XYZ file of C-alpha atoms in Angstrom:
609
model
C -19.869 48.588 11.426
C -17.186 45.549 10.514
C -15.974 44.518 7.791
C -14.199 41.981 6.294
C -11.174 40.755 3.723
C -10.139 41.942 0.491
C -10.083 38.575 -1.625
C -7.203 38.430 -4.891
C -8.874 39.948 -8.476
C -8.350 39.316 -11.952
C -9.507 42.454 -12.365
C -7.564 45.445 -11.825
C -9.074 47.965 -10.237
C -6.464 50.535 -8.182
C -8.911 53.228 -7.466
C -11.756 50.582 -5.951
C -9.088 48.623 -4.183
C -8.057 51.915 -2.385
C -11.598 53.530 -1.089
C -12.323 49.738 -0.180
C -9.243 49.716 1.818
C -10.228 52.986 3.347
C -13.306 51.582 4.676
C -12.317 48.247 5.612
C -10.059 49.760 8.045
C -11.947 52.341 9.688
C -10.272 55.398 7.956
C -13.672 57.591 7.666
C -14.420 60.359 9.464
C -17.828 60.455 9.107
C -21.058 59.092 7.769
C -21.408 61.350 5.010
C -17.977 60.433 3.699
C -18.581 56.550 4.247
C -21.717 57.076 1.864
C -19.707 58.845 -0.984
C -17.323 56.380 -0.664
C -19.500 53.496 -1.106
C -21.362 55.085 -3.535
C -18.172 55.696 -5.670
C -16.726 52.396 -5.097
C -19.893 50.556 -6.517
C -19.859 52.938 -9.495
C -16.135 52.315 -10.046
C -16.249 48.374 -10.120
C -17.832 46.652 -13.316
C -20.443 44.250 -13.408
C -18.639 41.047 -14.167
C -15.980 41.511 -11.336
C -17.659 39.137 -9.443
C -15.314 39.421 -6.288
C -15.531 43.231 -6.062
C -19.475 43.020 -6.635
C -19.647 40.884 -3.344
C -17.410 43.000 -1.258
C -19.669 46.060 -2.260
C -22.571 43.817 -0.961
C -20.970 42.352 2.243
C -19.699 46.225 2.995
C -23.390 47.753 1.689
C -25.016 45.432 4.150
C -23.056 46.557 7.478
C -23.567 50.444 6.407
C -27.077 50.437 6.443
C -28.328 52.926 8.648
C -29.852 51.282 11.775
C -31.693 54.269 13.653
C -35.456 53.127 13.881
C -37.704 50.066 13.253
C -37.956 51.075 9.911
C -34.240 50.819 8.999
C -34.117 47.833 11.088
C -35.998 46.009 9.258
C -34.908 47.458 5.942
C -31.249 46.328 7.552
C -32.320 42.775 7.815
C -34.166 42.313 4.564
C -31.336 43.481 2.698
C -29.071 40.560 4.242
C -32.144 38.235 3.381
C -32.246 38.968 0.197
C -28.448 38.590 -0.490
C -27.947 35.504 1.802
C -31.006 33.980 -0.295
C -28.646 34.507 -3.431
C -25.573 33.447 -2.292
C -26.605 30.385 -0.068
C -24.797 28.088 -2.274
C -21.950 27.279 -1.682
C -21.852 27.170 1.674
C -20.083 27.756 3.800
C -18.728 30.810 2.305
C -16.638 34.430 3.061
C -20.593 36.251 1.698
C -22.401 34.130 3.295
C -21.047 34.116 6.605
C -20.170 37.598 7.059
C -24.149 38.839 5.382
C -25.260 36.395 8.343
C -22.608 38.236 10.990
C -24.544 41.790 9.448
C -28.291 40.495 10.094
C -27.060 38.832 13.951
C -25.820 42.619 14.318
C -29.391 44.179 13.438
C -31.484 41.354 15.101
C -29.553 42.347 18.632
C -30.243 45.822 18.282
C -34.114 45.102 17.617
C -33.364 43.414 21.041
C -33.182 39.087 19.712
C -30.547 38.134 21.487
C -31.396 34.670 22.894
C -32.694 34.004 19.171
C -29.347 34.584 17.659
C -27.210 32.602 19.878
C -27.276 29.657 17.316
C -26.854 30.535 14.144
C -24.176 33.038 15.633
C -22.247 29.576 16.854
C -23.166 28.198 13.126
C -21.404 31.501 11.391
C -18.002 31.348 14.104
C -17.996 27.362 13.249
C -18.048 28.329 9.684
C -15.385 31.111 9.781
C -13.277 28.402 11.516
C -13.932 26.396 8.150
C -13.142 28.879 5.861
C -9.783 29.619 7.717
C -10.325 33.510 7.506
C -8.698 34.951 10.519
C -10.599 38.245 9.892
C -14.024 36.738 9.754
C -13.163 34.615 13.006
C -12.178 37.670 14.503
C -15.526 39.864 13.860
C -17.300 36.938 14.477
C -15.579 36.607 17.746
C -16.272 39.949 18.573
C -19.997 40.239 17.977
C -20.338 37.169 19.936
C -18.494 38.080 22.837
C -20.375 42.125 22.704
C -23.795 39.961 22.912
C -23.051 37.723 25.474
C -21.950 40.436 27.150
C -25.069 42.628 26.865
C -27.069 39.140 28.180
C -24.809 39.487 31.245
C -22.724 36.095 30.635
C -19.246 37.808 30.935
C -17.044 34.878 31.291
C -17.809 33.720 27.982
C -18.056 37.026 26.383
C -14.324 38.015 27.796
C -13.023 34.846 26.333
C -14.570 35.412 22.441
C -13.627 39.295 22.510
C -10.038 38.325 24.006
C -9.923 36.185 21.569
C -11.189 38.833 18.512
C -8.454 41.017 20.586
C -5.619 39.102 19.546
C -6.522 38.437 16.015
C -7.060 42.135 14.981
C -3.655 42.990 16.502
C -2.394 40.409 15.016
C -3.739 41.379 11.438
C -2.576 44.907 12.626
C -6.234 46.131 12.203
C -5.996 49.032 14.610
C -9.229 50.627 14.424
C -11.692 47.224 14.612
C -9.001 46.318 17.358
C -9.876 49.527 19.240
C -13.943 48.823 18.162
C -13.344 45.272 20.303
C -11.158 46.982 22.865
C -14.333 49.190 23.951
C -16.760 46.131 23.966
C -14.114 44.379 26.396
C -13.922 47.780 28.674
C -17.941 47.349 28.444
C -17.646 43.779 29.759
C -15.534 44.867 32.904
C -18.060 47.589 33.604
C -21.339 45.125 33.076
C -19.093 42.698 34.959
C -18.925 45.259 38.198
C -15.106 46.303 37.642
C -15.804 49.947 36.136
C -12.342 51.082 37.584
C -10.206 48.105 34.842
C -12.799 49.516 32.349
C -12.303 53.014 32.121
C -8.121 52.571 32.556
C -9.203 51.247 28.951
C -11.751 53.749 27.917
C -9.424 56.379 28.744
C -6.594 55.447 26.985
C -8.607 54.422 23.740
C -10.286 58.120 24.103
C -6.791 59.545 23.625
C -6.295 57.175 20.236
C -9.289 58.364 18.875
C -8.707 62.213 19.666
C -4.997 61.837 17.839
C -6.040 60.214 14.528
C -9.433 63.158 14.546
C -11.803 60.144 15.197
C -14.856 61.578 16.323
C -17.554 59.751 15.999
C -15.290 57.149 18.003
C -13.949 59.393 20.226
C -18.048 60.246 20.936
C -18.912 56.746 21.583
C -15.768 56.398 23.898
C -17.246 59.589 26.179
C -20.951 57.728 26.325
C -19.024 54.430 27.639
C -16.566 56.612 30.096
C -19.928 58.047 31.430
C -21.430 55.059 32.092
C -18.058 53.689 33.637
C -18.126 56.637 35.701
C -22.128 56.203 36.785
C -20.953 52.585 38.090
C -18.211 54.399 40.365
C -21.068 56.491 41.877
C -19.230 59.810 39.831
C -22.942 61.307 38.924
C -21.470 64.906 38.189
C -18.906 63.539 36.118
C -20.915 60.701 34.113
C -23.513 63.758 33.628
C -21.450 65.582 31.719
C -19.675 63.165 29.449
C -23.568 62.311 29.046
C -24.153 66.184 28.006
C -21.165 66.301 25.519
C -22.336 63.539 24.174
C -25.989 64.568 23.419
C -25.052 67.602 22.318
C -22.816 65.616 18.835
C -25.455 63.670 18.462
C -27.917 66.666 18.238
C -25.404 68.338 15.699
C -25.394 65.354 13.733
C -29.378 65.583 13.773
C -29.485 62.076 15.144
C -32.518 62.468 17.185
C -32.690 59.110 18.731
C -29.227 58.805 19.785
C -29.733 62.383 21.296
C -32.578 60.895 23.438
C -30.974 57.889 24.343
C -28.602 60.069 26.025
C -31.479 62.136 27.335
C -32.352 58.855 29.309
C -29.188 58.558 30.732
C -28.897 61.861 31.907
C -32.169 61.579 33.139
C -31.140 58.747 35.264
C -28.183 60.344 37.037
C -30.258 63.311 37.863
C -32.036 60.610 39.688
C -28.879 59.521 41.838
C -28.361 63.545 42.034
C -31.597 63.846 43.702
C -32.789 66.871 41.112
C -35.779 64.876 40.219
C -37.527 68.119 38.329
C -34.496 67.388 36.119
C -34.861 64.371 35.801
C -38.681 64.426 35.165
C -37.870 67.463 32.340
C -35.112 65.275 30.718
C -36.772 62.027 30.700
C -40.195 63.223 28.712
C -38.306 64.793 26.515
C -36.602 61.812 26.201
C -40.050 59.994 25.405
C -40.694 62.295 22.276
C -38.137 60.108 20.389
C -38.142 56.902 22.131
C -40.564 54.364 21.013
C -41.116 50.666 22.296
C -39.233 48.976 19.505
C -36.093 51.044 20.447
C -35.642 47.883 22.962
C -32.699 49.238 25.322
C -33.667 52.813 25.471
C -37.474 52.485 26.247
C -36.496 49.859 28.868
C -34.142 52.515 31.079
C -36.386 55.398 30.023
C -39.635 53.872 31.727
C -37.240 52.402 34.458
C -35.828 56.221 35.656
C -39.598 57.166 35.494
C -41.079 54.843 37.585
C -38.316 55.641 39.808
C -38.580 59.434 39.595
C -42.167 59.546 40.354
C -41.931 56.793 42.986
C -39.766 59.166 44.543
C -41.983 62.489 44.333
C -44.901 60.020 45.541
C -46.886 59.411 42.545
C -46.584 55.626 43.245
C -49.509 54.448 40.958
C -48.053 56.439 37.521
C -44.708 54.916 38.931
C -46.185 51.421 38.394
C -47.351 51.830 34.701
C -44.046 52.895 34.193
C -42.249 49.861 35.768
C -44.259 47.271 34.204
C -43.567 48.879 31.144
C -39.877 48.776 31.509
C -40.176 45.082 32.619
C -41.784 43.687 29.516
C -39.231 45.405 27.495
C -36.550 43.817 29.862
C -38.154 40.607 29.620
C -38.857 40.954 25.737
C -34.531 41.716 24.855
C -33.674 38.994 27.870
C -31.881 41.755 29.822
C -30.943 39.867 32.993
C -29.262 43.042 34.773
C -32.348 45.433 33.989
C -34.606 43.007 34.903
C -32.612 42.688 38.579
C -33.584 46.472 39.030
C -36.866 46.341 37.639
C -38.228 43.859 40.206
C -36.303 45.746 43.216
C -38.120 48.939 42.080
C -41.551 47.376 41.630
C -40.889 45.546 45.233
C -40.643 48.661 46.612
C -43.147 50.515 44.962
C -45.693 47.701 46.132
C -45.147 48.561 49.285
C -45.561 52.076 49.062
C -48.563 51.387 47.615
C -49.453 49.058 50.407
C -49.871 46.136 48.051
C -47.749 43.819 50.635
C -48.360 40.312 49.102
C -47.526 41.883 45.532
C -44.669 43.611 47.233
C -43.244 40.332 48.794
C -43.654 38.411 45.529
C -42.146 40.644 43.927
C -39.078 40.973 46.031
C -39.050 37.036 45.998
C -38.973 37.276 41.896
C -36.018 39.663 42.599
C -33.695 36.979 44.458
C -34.503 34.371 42.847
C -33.236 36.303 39.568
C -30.329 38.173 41.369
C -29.016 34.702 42.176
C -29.426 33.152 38.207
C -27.336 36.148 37.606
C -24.719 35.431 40.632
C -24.928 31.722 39.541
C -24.104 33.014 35.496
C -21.597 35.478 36.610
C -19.826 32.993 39.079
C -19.100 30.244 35.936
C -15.849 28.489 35.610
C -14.809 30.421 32.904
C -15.454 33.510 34.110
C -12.966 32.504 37.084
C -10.588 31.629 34.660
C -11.001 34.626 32.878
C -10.906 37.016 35.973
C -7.957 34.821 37.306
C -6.138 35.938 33.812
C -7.408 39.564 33.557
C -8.316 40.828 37.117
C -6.329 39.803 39.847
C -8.767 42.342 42.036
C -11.625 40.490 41.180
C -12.432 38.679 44.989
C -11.686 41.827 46.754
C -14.244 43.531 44.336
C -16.459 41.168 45.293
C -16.437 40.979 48.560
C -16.976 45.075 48.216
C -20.129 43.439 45.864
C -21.225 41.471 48.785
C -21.084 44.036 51.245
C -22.968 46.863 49.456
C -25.632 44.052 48.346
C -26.524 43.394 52.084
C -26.405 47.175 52.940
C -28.814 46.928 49.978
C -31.137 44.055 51.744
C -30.764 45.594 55.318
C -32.019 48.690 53.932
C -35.344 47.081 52.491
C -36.207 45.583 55.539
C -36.373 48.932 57.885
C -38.334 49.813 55.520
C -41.022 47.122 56.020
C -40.857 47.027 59.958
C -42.912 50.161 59.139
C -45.904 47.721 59.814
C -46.467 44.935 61.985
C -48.525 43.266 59.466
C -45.057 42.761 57.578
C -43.765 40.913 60.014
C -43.786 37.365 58.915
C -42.780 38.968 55.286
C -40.014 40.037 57.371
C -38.540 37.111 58.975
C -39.141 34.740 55.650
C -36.519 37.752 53.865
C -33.767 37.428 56.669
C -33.638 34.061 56.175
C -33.321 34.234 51.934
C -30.835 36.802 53.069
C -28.971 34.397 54.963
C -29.210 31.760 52.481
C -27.971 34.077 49.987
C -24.681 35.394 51.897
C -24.002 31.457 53.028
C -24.147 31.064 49.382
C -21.788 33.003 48.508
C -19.177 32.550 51.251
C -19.294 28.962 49.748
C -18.581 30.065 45.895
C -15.885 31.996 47.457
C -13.962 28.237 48.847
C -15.532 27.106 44.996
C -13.674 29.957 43.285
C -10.146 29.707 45.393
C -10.516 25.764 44.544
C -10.313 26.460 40.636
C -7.717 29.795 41.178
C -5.316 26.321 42.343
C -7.119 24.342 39.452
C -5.943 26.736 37.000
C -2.372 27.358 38.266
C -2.202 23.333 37.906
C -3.029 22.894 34.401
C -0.949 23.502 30.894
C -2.847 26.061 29.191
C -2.477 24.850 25.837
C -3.486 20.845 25.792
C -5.150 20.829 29.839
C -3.410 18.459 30.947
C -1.226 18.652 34.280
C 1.666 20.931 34.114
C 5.210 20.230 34.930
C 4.533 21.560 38.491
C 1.380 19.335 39.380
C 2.411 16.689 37.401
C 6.249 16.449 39.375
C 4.004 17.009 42.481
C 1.341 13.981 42.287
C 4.847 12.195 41.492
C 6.128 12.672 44.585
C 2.897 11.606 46.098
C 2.640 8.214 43.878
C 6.288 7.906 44.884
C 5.871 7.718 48.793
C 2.538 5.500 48.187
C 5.027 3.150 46.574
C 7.635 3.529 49.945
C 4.583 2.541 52.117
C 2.729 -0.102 50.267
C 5.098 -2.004 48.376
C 2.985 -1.328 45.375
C 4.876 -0.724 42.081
C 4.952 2.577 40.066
C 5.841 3.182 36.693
C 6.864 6.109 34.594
C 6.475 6.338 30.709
C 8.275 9.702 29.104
C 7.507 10.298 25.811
C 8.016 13.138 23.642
C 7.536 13.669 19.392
C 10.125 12.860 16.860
C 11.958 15.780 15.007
C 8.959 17.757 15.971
C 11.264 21.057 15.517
C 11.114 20.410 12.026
C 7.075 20.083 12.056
C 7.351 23.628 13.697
C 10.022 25.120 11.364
C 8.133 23.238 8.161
C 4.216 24.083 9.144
C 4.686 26.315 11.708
C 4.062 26.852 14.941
C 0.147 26.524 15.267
C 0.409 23.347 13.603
C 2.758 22.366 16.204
C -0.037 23.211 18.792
C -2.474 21.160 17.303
C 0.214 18.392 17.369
C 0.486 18.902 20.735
C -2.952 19.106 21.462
C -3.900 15.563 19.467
C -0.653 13.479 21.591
C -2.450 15.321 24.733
C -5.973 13.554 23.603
C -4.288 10.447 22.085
C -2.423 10.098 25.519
C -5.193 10.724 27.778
C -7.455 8.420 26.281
C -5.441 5.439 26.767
C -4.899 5.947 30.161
C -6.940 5.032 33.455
C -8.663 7.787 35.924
C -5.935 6.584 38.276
C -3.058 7.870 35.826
C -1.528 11.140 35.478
C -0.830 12.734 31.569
C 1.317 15.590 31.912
C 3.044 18.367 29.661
C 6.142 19.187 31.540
C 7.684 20.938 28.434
C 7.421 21.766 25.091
C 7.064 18.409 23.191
C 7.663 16.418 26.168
C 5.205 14.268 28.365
C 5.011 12.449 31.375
C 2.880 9.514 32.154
C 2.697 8.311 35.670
C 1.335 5.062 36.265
C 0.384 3.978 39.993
C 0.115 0.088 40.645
C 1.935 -0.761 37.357
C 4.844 -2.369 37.130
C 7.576 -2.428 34.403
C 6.742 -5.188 32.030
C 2.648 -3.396 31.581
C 4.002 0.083 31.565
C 6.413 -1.301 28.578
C 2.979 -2.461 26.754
C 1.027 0.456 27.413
C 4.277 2.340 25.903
C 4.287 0.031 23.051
C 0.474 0.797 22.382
C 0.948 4.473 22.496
C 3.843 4.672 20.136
C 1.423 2.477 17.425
C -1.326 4.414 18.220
C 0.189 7.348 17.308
C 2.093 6.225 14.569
C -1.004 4.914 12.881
C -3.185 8.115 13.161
C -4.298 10.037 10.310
C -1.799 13.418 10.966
C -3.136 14.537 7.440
C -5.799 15.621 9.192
C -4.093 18.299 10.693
C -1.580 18.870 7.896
C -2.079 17.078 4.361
C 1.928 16.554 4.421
C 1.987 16.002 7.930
C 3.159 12.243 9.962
C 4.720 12.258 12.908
C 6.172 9.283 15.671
C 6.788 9.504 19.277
C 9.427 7.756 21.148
C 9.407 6.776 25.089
C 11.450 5.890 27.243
C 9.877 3.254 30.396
C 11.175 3.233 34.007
C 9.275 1.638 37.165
C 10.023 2.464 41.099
C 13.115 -0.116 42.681
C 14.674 1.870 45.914
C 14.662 5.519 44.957
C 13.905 7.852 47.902
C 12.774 10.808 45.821
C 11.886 11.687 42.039
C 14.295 12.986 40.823
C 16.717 9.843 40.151
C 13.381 8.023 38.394
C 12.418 11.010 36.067
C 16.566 11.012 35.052
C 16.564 7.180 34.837
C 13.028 7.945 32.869
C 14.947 10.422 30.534
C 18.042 8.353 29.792
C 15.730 5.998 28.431
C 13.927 8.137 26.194
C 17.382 8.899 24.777
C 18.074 5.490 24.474
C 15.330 5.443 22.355
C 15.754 8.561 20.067
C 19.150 6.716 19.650
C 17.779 3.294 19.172
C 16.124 4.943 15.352
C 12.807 6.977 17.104
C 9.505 5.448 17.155
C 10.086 2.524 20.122
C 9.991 2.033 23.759
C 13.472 1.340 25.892
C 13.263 0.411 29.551
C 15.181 1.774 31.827
C-alpha cells in the first residue's frame, strides 16, 4: 500500500487527522486494524470537508484488497470511477496518486509493458505539482516495475531516487517498503549477496517496531535471496515460515504462492515426490489470472516431471508457463522457460523443435544481457556495487558450464551433430560478446569518473587534463589556445535566498547555456562550485573575448524567472590565450586574475588577461 500527503484544512478535525496520520505512515499492525481505521476515519470526517473526503478516497483506493481477479478488477474500477470524477483539474495530488493506485493493480494482473506510459505521465505530473511525496511513490512503483521487467539500471536509479526522498521526508516505514524493492533489484540483478546484507538488516527493523506482516514479507524476499546463493535448505524454510502466516491469516493464495516456491527448491533438493506433493497442492489455489504464480507453478512442474521422465505431461506444463511468461512480459522466466522446453524436446526426441527452441533461448538470453548491460545500469553498479565485474565474470563462467553441459547432452546422437557444431559457434559468439562489453563497460567506469555529476559536463580533473593536452598541441603547432573562466555573480546569495536546489538548477542552465555556444572541438567544464572553465583550441584572444562577450549577454538576457519568479542572475569571465607558458598552471592563474579583474570591474563583463 502507499500513500500520500496530508493537505492544510479549514476544517478541524484532530481525531481524523490522527488515524490518517497513523496510516499514512505505516503504523498498523494488521489488516483488520487498517479496516477499522478507515472505516472510522470516513465516519469521523463530514461531507463538505472536501480535502479530507479526497484523502479518504486516495487512501480507500490503495487498501483495496487485491487477492484474486475478482478484487482486481473491483481494485481498478474503483480508481476509474474516482479518476472519472476528479479528472478536472489536472494535473492534480487525486488524480495522480488514484492513477499511481490503478498502475499498482494493473502490474499485479501482470500489464506491465501497458503501464509504462501513463506511469511516465503520473511521475511528469508529480514533478508539476512539486509534491516530494507523490514523486517519491511514484518513483518507487516505477523503479519496483522496471525491475520485475528485468531493466535494473533504470529501476535502481527511480527507487534510489524514491530512497532519498522518503528519508528525507523522514518516512521510515515507505522508506523501508522501497528499501526491500531495491534489495529485490540486486537479487533480480544477480547480486543476491548486496541484497540480503539489506534484507537482513530491514528484517531486524521490522521485528523491533512488532511489524509483522513486514517482517513476513522480508522472510519471503530473504528466501528467495537465499535460493539465488544456491542455500535450498535455508530458502526452504524461510519459505515454510512464511506459508505457515499466511495460512493463519487464512490467505489462501499467498499460502500457495509460497507452496510454489517451496515446491521449486525441493526441485534443486532433488526430493521431487515433494516437490510433486507441494506443487498440486499449490494448483488448488492458483489460477491463470494469478499471472506470476501460475507462471513458476507450471514452470517447477514441467521440470519435476521432466525429471521423473514423464516428458510429454512436462510439455503441457511448459507451454503453459510460457504463455503466462509471455502474457506479463517476464523476460527472466521466459529465459528458463525456453532452456527447459529445449531440453525437454530432446528428451522427447523432437530435435528440430529442440534446436529451435534452444535458438529462441539465446537469442532472448542476449536481449536480456544487452538490457542488463545499459549505460545506466553501469553507472548505477559503478555507484552501488563496486563487485559488480567480478560477479560477472562468476555470471559468465557458470553460463558456459551451463552451455557445455547442454551439449554432452546432445552428442548422445550422431544425428545431432550439425545441431551441435551450429551451438558452439553461438556459444562462441556469445562469450566474444561479452569479453567485448567488458572493454565497453571499463570505457564508461573512466567515462563516469570524468564527468561532474550534477550538470555532465567535464570535471575539474578531465577538464585540467584535456588542458594540458590543448596546451602541448599549442607548443607543437604554433596554433593559439584560449581560456575563458567564468563563474555566477553573488550566486551565494541565490543559494542562501532560494536555496540550494535552486542553486543546482542555476548551475545546471549556465552548464546548458555554456555548452550550447560552444564547438565539438571545445571543452565546458565545472571545476568547482559556481565556477567554469572553457577551453578553446585554435582560438586566439581577440574571438575568445567575443565568444566571452556573447556568453555574458546570453546569460544576462535569459528568462531566470523560469527557475525562480524572483530570480536574475549575471556571470562574469575573465579571458586569457596561450603566449610562452610551459604548463597550465600559470594560464589558469593568469585566467583567474582576470576573472577578478572582472568581479572588480562591477560583475557582468569580460577582462583579458
Amino acid at each position: 500500500m502507499m500513500s500520500c500527503n496530508v493537505n492544510a484544512n479549514t476544517i478541524d478535525n484532530a481525531r481524523a487527522d490522527e488515524i490518517y496520520q497513523r496510516i499514512d505512515r505505516g503504523e498498523v499492525s494488521s489488516n483488520d486494524e487498517l479496516n477499522l481505521l478507515l472505516k472510522e476515519y470516513k465516519n469521523s470526517i463530514a461531507v463538505d470537508d472536501t480535502v479530507r473526503q479526497q484523502l479518504n478516497i486516495r487512501q480507500t483506493c490503495w487498501s483495496h484488497p487485491a487477492n484474486n481477479a475478482e478484487q482486481l478488477n473491483t481494485a481498478i474500477n474503483y480508481a476509474d470511477e474516482y479518476l472519472n470524477i476528479y479528472k478536472q483539474p489536472s494535473p492534480s495530488l487525486i488524480q495522480v496518486d488514484l492513477t499511481l493506485c490503478k498502475i499498482l493493480f494493473l502490474h499485479q494482473q501482470g500489464q506491465n509493458q501497458s503501464v509504462l506510459k501513463p506511469l511516465d505521465n503520473a511521475i511528469n505530473n508529480a514533478y508539476l505539482l512539486e509534491d516530494p511525496r507523490l514523486i517519491a511513490d511514484s518513483r518507487s512503483l516505477r523503479g519496483t516495475i522496471l525491475s520485475y521487467m528485468g531493466n535494473f539500471s533504470a529501476a535502481l536509479e527511480d527507487l534510489i531516487t524514491a530512497q532519498n526522498l522518503y528519508e528525507s521526508l523522514k518516512l521510515d516505514y515507505w522508506a523501508n517498503a522501497n528499501l526491500r524493492e531495491l534489495a529485490n533489484s540486486y537479487r533480480r540483478f544477480g547480486d543476491p549477496d548486496t541484497a540480503l546484507t539489506y534484507q537482513t538488516k530491514l528484517e531486524t527493523s521490522f521485528l523491533e517496531k512488532n511489524q509483522h506482516f513486514e517482517a513476513n514479507l522480508i522472510t519471503i524476499e530473504m528466501a528467495m535471496s537465499l535460493e539465488e546463493l544456491g542455500r535450498y535448505q535455508e530458502a526452504n524454510d524461510r519459505y515454510q515460515k512464511a506459508r505457515e502466516f499466511w495460512l493463519k491469516e487464512n490467505e489462501l493464495i499467498a499460502a500457495a504462492d509460497m507452496a510454489v516456491s517451496i515446491g521449486g527448491n525441493f526441485i534443486n533438493l532433488n526430493r521431487l515426490d515433494q516437490a510433486k506433493t507441494m506443487l498440486e497442492q499449490a494448483q488448488k489455489h492458483i489460477t491463470p489470472d494469478i499471472a506470476s504464480s501460475y507462471s513458476y507453478m507450471n514452470l517447477y512442474l514441467a521440470k519435476v516431471h521432466h525429471k521423473l521422465g514423464n516428458h510429454s505431461q512436462a510439455l503441457e506444463y511448459i507451454i503453459n508457463a510460457e504463455k503466462a511468461f509471455n502474457d506479463h512480459n517476464n523476460a527472466r522466466g521466459l529465459n528458463l522457460v525456453l532452456q527447459l522446453k529445449s531440453q525437454i524436446y530432446q528428451a522427447l526426441e523432437q530435435w528440430s523443435d529442440a534446436y529451435y527452441t534452444l535458438l529462441a533461448y539465446v537469442e532472448a538470453h542476449d536481449a536480456l544481457d544487452k538490457k542488463t548491460m545499459s549505460d545506466r545500469n553501469s553507472e548505477m553498479q559503478a555507484r552501488f556495487n563496486t563487485d559488480k565485474i567480478q560477479s560477472e565474470n562468476n555470471l559468465l563462467v557458470q553460463r558456459d558450464k551451463d552451455k557445455e553441459q547442454q551439449l554432452q547432452m546432445m552428442h548422445r546422437n550422431e544425428q545431432m551433430q550439425i545441431i551441435i557444431i551450429i551451438l558452439v559457434v553461438l556459444i562462441l559468439l556469445i562469450v566474444s560478446l561479452f569479453a567485448y562489453k567488458q572493454v565497453v563497460r571499463k570505457k564508461l567506469f573512466r567515462n563516469l569518473a570524468l564527468t561532474d555529476e550534477l550538470t555532465n559536463l567535464s570535471n575539474r580533473r578531465d577538464t585540467y587534463s584535456q588542458g594540458k593536452a590543448f596546451l602541448n598541441e599549442a607548443q607543437q603547432t604554433d596554433k593559439p589556445f584560449s581560456i575563458i573562466s567564468f563563474d555566477v555573480d553573488h550566486f551565494k546569495a541565490v543559494n542562501d535566498k532560494l536555496g540550494h536546489d535552486t542553486g543546482d538548477k542555476v548551475l545546471v542552465k549556465l552548464a546548458a547555456i555554456s555548452s550550447s555556444m560552444m564547438r565539438e572541438t571545445d571543452v565546458v567544464g565545472r571545476v568547482g562550485g559556481e565556477e567554469f572553465l572553457i577551453l578553446l583550441p585554435n582560438i586566439n584572444n581577440s574571438i575568445a573575448v567575443d565568444i566571452a562577450n556573447r556568453l555574458i549577454n546570453a546569460v544576462d538576457n535569459y528568462d531566470w524567472s523560469r527557475i525562480s519568479p524572483e530570480l536574475h542572475l549575471t556571470v562574469s569571465a575573465g579571458v586569457v590565450s596561450y603566449t610562452d607558458e610551459t604548463n597550465l598552471s600559470p594560464l589558469l592563474l593568469k585566467a583567474d586574475k582576470a576573472l577578478y579583474c572582472a568581479k572588480a570591474a562591477g560583475r557582468n563583463c569580460v577582462k583579458a588577461g
